[in-house]
mmCIF file of C-alpha atoms in Angstrom:
data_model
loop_
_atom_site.group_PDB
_atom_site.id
_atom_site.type_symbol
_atom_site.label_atom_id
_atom_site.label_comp_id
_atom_site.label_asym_id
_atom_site.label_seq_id
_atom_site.Cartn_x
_atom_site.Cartn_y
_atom_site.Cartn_z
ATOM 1 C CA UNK A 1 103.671 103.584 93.425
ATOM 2 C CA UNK A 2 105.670 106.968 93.121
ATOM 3 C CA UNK A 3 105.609 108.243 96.950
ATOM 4 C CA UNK A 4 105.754 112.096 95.800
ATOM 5 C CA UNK A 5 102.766 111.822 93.326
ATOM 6 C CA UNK A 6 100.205 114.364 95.158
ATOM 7 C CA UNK A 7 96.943 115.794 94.353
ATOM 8 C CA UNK A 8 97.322 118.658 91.726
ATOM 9 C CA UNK A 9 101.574 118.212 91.848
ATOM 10 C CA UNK A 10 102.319 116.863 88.547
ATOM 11 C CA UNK A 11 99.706 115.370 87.380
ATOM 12 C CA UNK A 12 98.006 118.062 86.040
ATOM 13 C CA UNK A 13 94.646 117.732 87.827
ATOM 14 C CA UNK A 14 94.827 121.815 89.387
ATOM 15 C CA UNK A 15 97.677 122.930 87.628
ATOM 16 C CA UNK A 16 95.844 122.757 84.335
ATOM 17 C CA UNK A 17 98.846 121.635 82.275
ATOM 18 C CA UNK A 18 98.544 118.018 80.627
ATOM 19 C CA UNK A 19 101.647 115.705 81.956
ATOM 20 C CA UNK A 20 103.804 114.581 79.458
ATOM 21 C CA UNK A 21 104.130 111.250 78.155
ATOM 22 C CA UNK A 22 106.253 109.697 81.038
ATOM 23 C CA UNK A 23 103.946 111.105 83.821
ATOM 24 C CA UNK A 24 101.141 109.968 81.731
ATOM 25 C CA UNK A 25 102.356 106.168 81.869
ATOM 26 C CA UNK A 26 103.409 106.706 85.473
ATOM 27 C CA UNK A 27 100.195 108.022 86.608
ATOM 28 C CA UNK A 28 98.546 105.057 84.843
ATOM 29 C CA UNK A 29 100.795 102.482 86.494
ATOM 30 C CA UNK A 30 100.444 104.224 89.569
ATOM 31 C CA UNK A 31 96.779 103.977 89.018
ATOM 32 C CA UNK A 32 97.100 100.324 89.208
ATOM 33 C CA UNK A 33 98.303 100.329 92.747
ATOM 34 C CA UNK A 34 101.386 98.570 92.846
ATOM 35 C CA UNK A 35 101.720 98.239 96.635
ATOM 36 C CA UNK A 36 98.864 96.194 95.841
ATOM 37 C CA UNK A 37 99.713 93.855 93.361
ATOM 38 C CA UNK A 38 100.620 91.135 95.269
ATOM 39 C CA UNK A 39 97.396 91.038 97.465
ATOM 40 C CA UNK A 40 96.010 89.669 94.502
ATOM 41 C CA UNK A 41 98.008 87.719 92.437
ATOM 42 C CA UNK A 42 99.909 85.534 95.846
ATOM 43 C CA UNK A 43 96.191 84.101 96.594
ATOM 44 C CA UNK A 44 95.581 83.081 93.172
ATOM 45 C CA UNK A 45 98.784 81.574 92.583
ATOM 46 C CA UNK A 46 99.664 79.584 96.143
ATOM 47 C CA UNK A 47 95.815 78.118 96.012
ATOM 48 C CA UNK A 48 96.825 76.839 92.197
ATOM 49 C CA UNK A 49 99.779 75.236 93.174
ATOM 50 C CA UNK A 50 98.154 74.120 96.630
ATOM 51 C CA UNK A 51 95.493 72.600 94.709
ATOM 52 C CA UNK A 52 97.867 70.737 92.415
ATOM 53 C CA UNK A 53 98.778 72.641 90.165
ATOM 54 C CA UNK A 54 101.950 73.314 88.745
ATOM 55 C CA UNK A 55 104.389 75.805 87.128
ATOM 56 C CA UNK A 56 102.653 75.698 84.226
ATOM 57 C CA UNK A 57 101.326 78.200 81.278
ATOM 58 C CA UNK A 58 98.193 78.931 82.812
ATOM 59 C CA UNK A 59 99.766 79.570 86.279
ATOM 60 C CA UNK A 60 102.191 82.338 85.002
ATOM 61 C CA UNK A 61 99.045 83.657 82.967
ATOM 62 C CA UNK A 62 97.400 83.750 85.816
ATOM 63 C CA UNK A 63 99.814 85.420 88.004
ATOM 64 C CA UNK A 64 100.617 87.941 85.572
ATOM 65 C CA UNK A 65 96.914 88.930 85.394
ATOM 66 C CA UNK A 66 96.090 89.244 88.811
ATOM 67 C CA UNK A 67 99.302 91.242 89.508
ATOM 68 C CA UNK A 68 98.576 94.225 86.854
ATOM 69 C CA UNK A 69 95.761 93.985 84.926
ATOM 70 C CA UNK A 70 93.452 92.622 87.368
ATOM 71 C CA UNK A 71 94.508 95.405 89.335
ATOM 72 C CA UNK A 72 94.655 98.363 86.579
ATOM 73 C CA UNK A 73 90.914 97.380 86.169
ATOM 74 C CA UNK A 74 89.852 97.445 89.796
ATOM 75 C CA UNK A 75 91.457 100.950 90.699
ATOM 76 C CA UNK A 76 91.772 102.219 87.664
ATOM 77 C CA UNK A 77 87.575 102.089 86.554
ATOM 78 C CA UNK A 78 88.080 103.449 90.581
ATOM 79 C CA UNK A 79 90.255 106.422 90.350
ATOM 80 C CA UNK A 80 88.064 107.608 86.783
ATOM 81 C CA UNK A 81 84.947 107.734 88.700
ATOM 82 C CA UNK A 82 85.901 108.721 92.008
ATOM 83 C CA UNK A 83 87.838 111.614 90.736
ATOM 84 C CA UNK A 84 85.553 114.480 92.109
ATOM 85 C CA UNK A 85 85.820 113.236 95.263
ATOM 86 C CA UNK A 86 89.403 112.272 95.275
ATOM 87 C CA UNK A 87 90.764 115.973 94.165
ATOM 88 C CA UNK A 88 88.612 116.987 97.842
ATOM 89 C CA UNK A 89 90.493 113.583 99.680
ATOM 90 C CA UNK A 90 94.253 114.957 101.583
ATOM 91 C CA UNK A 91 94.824 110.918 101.129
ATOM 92 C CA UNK A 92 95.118 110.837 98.071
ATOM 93 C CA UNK A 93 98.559 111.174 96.452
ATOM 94 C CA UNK A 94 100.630 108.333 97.885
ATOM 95 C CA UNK A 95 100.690 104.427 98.880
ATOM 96 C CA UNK A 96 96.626 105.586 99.014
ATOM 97 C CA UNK A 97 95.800 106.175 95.322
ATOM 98 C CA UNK A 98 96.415 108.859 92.828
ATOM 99 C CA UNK A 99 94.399 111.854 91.823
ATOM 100 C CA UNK A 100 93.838 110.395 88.140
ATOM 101 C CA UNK A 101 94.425 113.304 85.465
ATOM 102 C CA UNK A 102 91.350 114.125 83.538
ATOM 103 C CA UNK A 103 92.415 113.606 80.412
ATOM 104 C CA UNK A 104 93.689 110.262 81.256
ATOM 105 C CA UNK A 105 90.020 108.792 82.126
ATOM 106 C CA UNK A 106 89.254 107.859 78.579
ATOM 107 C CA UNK A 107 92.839 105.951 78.164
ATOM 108 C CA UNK A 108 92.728 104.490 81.527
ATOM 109 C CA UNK A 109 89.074 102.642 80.802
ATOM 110 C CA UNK A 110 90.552 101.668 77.441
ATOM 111 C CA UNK A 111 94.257 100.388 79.035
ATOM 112 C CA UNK A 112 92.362 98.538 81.561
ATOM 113 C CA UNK A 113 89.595 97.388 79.152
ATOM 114 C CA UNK A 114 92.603 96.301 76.148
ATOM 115 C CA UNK A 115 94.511 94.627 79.082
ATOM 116 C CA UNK A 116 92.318 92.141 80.270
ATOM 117 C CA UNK A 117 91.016 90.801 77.385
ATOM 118 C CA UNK A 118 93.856 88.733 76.200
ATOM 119 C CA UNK A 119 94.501 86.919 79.656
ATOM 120 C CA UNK A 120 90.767 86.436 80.594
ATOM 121 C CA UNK A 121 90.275 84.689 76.946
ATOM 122 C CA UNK A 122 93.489 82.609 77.638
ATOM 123 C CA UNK A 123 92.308 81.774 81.333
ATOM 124 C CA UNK A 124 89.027 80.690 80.097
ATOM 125 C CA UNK A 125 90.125 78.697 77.494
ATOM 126 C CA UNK A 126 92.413 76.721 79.552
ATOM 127 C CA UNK A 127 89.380 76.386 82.092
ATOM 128 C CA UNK A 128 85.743 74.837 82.463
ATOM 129 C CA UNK A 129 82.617 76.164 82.788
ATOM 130 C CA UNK A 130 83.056 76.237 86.901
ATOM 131 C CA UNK A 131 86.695 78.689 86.397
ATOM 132 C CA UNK A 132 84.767 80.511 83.768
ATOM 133 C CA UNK A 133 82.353 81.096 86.685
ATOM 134 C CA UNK A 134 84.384 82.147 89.022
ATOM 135 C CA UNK A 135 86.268 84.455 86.831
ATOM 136 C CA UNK A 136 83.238 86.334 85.830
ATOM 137 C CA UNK A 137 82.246 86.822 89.786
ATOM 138 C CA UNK A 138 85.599 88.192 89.926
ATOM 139 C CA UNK A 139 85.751 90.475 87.339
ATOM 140 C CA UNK A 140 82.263 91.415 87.896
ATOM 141 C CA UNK A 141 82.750 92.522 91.558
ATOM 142 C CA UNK A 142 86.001 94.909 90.244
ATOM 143 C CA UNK A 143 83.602 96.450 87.899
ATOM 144 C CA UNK A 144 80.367 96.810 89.771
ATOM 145 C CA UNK A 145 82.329 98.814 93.054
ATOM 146 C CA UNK A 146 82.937 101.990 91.072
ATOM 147 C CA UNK A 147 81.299 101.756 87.975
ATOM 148 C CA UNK A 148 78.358 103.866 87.306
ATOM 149 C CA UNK A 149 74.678 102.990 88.727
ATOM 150 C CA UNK A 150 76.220 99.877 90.123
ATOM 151 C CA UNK A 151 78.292 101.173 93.029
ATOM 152 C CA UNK A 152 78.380 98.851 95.242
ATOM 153 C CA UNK A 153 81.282 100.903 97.202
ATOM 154 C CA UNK A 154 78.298 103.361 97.852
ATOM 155 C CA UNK A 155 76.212 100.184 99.300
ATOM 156 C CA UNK A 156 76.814 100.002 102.908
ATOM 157 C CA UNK A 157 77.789 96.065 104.088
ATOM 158 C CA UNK A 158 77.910 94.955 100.292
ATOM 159 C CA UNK A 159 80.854 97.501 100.111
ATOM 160 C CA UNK A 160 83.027 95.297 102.676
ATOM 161 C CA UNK A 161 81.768 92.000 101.500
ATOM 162 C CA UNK A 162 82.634 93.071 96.882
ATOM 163 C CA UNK A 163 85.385 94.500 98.694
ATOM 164 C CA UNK A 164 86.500 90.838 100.010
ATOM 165 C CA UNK A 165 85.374 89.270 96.842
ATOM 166 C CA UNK A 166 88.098 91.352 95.258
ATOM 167 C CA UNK A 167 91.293 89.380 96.989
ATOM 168 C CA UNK A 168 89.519 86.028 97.330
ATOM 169 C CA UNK A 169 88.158 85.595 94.552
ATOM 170 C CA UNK A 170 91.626 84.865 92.915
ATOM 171 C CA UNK A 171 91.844 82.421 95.436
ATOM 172 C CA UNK A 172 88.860 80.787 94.708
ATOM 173 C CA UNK A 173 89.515 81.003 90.936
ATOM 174 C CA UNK A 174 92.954 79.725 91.408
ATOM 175 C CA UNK A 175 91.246 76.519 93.374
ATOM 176 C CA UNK A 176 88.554 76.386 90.269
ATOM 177 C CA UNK A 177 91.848 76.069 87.451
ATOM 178 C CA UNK A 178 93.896 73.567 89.056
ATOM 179 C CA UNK A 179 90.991 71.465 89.136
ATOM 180 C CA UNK A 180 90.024 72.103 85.523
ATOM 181 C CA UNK A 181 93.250 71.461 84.516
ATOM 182 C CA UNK A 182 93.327 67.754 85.873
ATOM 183 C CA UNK A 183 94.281 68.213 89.737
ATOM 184 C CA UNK A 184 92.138 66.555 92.563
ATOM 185 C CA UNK A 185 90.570 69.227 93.826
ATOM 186 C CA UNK A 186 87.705 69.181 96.542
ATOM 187 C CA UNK A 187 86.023 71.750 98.740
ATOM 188 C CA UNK A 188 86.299 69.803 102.045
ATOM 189 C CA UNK A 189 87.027 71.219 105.362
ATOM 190 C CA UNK A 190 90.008 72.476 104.964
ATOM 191 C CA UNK A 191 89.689 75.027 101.552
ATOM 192 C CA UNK A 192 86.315 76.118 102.862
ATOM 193 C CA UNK A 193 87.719 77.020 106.561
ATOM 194 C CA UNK A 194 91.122 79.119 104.275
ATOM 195 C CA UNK A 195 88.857 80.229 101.647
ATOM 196 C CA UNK A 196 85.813 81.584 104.608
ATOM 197 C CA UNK A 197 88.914 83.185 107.411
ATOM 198 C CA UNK A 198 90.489 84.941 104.339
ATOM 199 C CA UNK A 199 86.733 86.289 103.251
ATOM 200 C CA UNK A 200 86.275 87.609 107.185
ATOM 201 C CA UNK A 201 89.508 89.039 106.753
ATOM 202 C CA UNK A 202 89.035 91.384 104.139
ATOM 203 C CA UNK A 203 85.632 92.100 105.325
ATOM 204 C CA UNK A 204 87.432 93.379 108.665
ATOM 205 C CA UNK A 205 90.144 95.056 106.238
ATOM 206 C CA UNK A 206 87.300 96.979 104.366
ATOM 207 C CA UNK A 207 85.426 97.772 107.187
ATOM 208 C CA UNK A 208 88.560 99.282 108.987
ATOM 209 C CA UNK A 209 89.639 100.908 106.062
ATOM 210 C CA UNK A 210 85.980 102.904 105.916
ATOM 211 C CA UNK A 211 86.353 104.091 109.589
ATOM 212 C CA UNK A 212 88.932 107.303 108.256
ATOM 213 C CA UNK A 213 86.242 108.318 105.732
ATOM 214 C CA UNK A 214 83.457 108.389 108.111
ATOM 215 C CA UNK A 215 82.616 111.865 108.423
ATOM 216 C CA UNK A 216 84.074 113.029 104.950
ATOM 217 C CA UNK A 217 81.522 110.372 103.453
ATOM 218 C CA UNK A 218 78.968 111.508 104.985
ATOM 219 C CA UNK A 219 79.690 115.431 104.306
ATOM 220 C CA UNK A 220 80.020 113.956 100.792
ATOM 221 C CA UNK A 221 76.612 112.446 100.894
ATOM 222 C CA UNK A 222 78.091 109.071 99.786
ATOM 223 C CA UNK A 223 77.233 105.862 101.621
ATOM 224 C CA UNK A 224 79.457 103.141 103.380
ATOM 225 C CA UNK A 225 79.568 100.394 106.010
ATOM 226 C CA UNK A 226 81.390 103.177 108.101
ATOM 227 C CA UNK A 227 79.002 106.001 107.589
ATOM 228 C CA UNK A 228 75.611 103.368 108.980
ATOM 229 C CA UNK A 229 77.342 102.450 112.030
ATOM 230 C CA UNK A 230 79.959 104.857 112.710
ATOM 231 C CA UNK A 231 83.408 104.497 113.285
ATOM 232 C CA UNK A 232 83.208 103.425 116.712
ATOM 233 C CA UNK A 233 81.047 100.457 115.796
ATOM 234 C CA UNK A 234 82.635 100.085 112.692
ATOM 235 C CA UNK A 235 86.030 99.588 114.358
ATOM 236 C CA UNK A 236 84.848 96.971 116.668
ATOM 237 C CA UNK A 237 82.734 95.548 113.883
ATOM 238 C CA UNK A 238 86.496 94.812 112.137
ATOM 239 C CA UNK A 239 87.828 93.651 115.144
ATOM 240 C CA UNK A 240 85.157 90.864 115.176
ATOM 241 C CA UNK A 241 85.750 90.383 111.659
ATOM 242 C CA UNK A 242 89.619 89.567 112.226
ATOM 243 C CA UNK A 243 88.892 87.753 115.227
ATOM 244 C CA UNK A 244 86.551 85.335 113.468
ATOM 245 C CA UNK A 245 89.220 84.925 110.028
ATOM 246 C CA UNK A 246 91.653 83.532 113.104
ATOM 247 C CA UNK A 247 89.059 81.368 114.187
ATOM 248 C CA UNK A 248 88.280 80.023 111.229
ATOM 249 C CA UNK A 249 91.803 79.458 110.436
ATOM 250 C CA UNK A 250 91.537 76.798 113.454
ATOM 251 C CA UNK A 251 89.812 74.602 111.293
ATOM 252 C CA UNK A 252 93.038 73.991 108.861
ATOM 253 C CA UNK A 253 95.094 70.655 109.704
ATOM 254 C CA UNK A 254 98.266 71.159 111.569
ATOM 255 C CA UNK A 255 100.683 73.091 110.326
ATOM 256 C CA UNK A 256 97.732 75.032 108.596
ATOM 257 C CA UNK A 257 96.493 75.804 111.679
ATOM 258 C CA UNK A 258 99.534 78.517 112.953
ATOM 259 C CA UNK A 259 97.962 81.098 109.965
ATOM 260 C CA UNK A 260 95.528 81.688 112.906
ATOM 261 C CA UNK A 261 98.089 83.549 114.754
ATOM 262 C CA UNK A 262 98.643 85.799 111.576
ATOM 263 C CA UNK A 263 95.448 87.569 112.132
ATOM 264 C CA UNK A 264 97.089 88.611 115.777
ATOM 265 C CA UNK A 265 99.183 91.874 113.958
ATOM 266 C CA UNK A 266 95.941 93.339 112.514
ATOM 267 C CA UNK A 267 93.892 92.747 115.596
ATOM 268 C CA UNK A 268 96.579 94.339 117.675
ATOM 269 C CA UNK A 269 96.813 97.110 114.640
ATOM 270 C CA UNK A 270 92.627 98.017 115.759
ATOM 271 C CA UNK A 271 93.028 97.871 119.045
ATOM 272 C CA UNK A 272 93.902 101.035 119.207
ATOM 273 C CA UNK A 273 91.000 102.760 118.188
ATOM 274 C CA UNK A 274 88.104 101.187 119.680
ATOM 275 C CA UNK A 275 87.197 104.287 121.224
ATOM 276 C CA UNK A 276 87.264 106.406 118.388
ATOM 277 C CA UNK A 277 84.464 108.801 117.474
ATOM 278 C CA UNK A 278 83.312 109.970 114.350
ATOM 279 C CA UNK A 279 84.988 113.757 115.153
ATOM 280 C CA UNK A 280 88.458 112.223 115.572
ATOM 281 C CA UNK A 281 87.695 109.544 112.663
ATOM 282 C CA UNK A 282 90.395 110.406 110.248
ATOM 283 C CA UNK A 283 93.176 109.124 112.716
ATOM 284 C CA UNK A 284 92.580 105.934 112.094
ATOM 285 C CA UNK A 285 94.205 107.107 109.058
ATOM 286 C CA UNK A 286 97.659 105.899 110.705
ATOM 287 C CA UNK A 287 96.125 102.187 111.507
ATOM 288 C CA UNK A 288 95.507 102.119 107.882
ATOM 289 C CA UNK A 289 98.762 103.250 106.674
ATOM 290 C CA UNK A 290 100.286 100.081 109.115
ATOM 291 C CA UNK A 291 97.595 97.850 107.446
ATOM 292 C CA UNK A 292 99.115 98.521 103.844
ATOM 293 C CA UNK A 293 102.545 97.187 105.037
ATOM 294 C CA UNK A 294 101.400 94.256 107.783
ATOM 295 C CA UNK A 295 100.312 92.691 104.479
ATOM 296 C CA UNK A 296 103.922 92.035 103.147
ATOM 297 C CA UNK A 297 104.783 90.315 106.433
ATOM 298 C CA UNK A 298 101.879 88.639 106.731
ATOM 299 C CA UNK A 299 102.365 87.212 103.133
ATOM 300 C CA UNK A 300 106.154 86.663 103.528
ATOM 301 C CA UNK A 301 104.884 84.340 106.970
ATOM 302 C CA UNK A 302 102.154 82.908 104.961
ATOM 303 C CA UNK A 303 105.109 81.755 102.004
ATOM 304 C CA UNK A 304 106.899 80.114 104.620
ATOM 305 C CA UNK A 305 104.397 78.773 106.348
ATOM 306 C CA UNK A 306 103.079 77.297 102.834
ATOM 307 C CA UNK A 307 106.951 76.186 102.224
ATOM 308 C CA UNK A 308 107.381 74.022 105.816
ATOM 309 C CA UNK A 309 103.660 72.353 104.222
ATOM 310 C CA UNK A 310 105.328 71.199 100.965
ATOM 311 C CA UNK A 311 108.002 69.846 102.769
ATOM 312 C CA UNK A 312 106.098 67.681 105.021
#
């Protein structure tokens, strides 16, 4: 994502001017989130080849989807209808999101829309009816936090917990394709204990996340795990959250076992503001911004960690 895209500074959302065709494609990809891409589409494809799977079509399909259009659908449908409130958000502009130009709602809904269709008919065709389900939790819980009447980002506790669903889902699905595709797969300990710490995880993530908003969300009238308990709670509510991912993480077999200590950086990341109060919410803001890039250690660790497996 373009680090100098700010609210109003080219992309015509105060300045009244429509951006041109370039800043029109790079506000779209920049809509998608890009930091983000890999959140998304390294859990689908390490469970798939965990599972069994194997450099195949319907792996590189899959990848491919859950690195843009996954994500073009999930911020995108976000960035359309949260655009009052993000032209009012100092946030937004940077690794954080952009300020979507009006007149790029319509095409975004339609890009992300025209986008997935041709990989979700692929994926399902090279699935079974248990992928197909898992796909359609997945794409349902990108759709129903923003969309319209839905909300669920407005739906304090079911905010962090679609939120999860969002990054493990992939996971899950990844699990779901290998196995339709002829691989062994079964839920025993060891996929429920990954699958359940990397669920607390983003829960915690979520949560955290919420804790800069508190007070703007609630000026704003709009609901969140952050605005019911405050930030205070809701800080140590994500340190519990992250504690109990690690502990779960205890449950994989040995070397498995060491992607407890990965939850350590984030935990140590919270610590920080376990004392904060709703007034001085928004400097959590700065825990946040250090969550966004933990993530690419924590997934460069986890590829090793997932490399020293194979080789045993």
């Amino acid at each position: 994502m373009s680090p100098d895209l700010s609210p109003g500074v080219g992309t015509g959302a105060e300045s009244g001017r429509s951006p041109g065709v370039v800043g029109r494609a790079g506000q779209l990809l920049a809509s998608s989130r890009p930091l983000s891409w890999v959140n998304t589409a390294f859990p689908f494809g390490a469970a798939y080849l965990l599972a069994g799977g194997s450099l195949d079509a319907a792996f590189w399909v899959g990848v491919a989807y859950f690195l843009v259009p996954y994500n073009l659908l999930m911020y995108g449908v976000n960035d359309v209808f949260d655009y009052e409130s993000d032209l009012r958000n100092p946030r937004k502009g940077g690794v954080e999101g952009v300020v979507l130009d009006r007149g790029l709602h319509r095409a975004t809904l339609w890009a992300a829309g025209l986008s997935n269709v041709p990989f979700l008919v692929a994926l399902l065709l090279w699935g079974s009816p248990t992928s197909a389900l898992v796909l359609g939790v997945s794409v349902f819980a990108v759709v129903a936090y923003s969309a319209p009447r839905l909300r669920f980002k407005e739906r304090p506790f079911l905010d962090s917990l679609t939120s999860s669903t969002h990054f493990v889902s992939p996971a899950a699905f990844g699990l779901a394709l290998a196995a339709a595709r002829g691989a062994e797969v079964s839920l025993d300990r060891t996929a429920l204990a990954a699958l359940a710490g990397f669920f607390a995880w983003g829960v915690a993530s979520h949560a955290f996340g919420a804790v800069q908003d508190v007070t703007a969300d609630r000026a704003g009238g709009i609901g969140s795990i952050g605005t019911v308990m405050g930030a205070r709670t809701t800080t140590w509510f994500a340190l519990g959250a992250y504690l109990l991912g690690g502990a779960l993480l205890l449950f994989l077999p040995w070397p498995g076992t060491l992607a407890a200590a990965l939850v350590l950086p984030y935990v140590a990341n919270v610590a920080p503001y376990l004392s904060i109060t709703d007034e001085d919410c928004e400097r959590a803001n700065a825990g946040w911004r250090r969550f966004l890039w933990l993530n690419f250690l924590t997934g460069f660790l986890v590829t090793q960690l997932m490399i020293w497996i194979a080789l045993r």
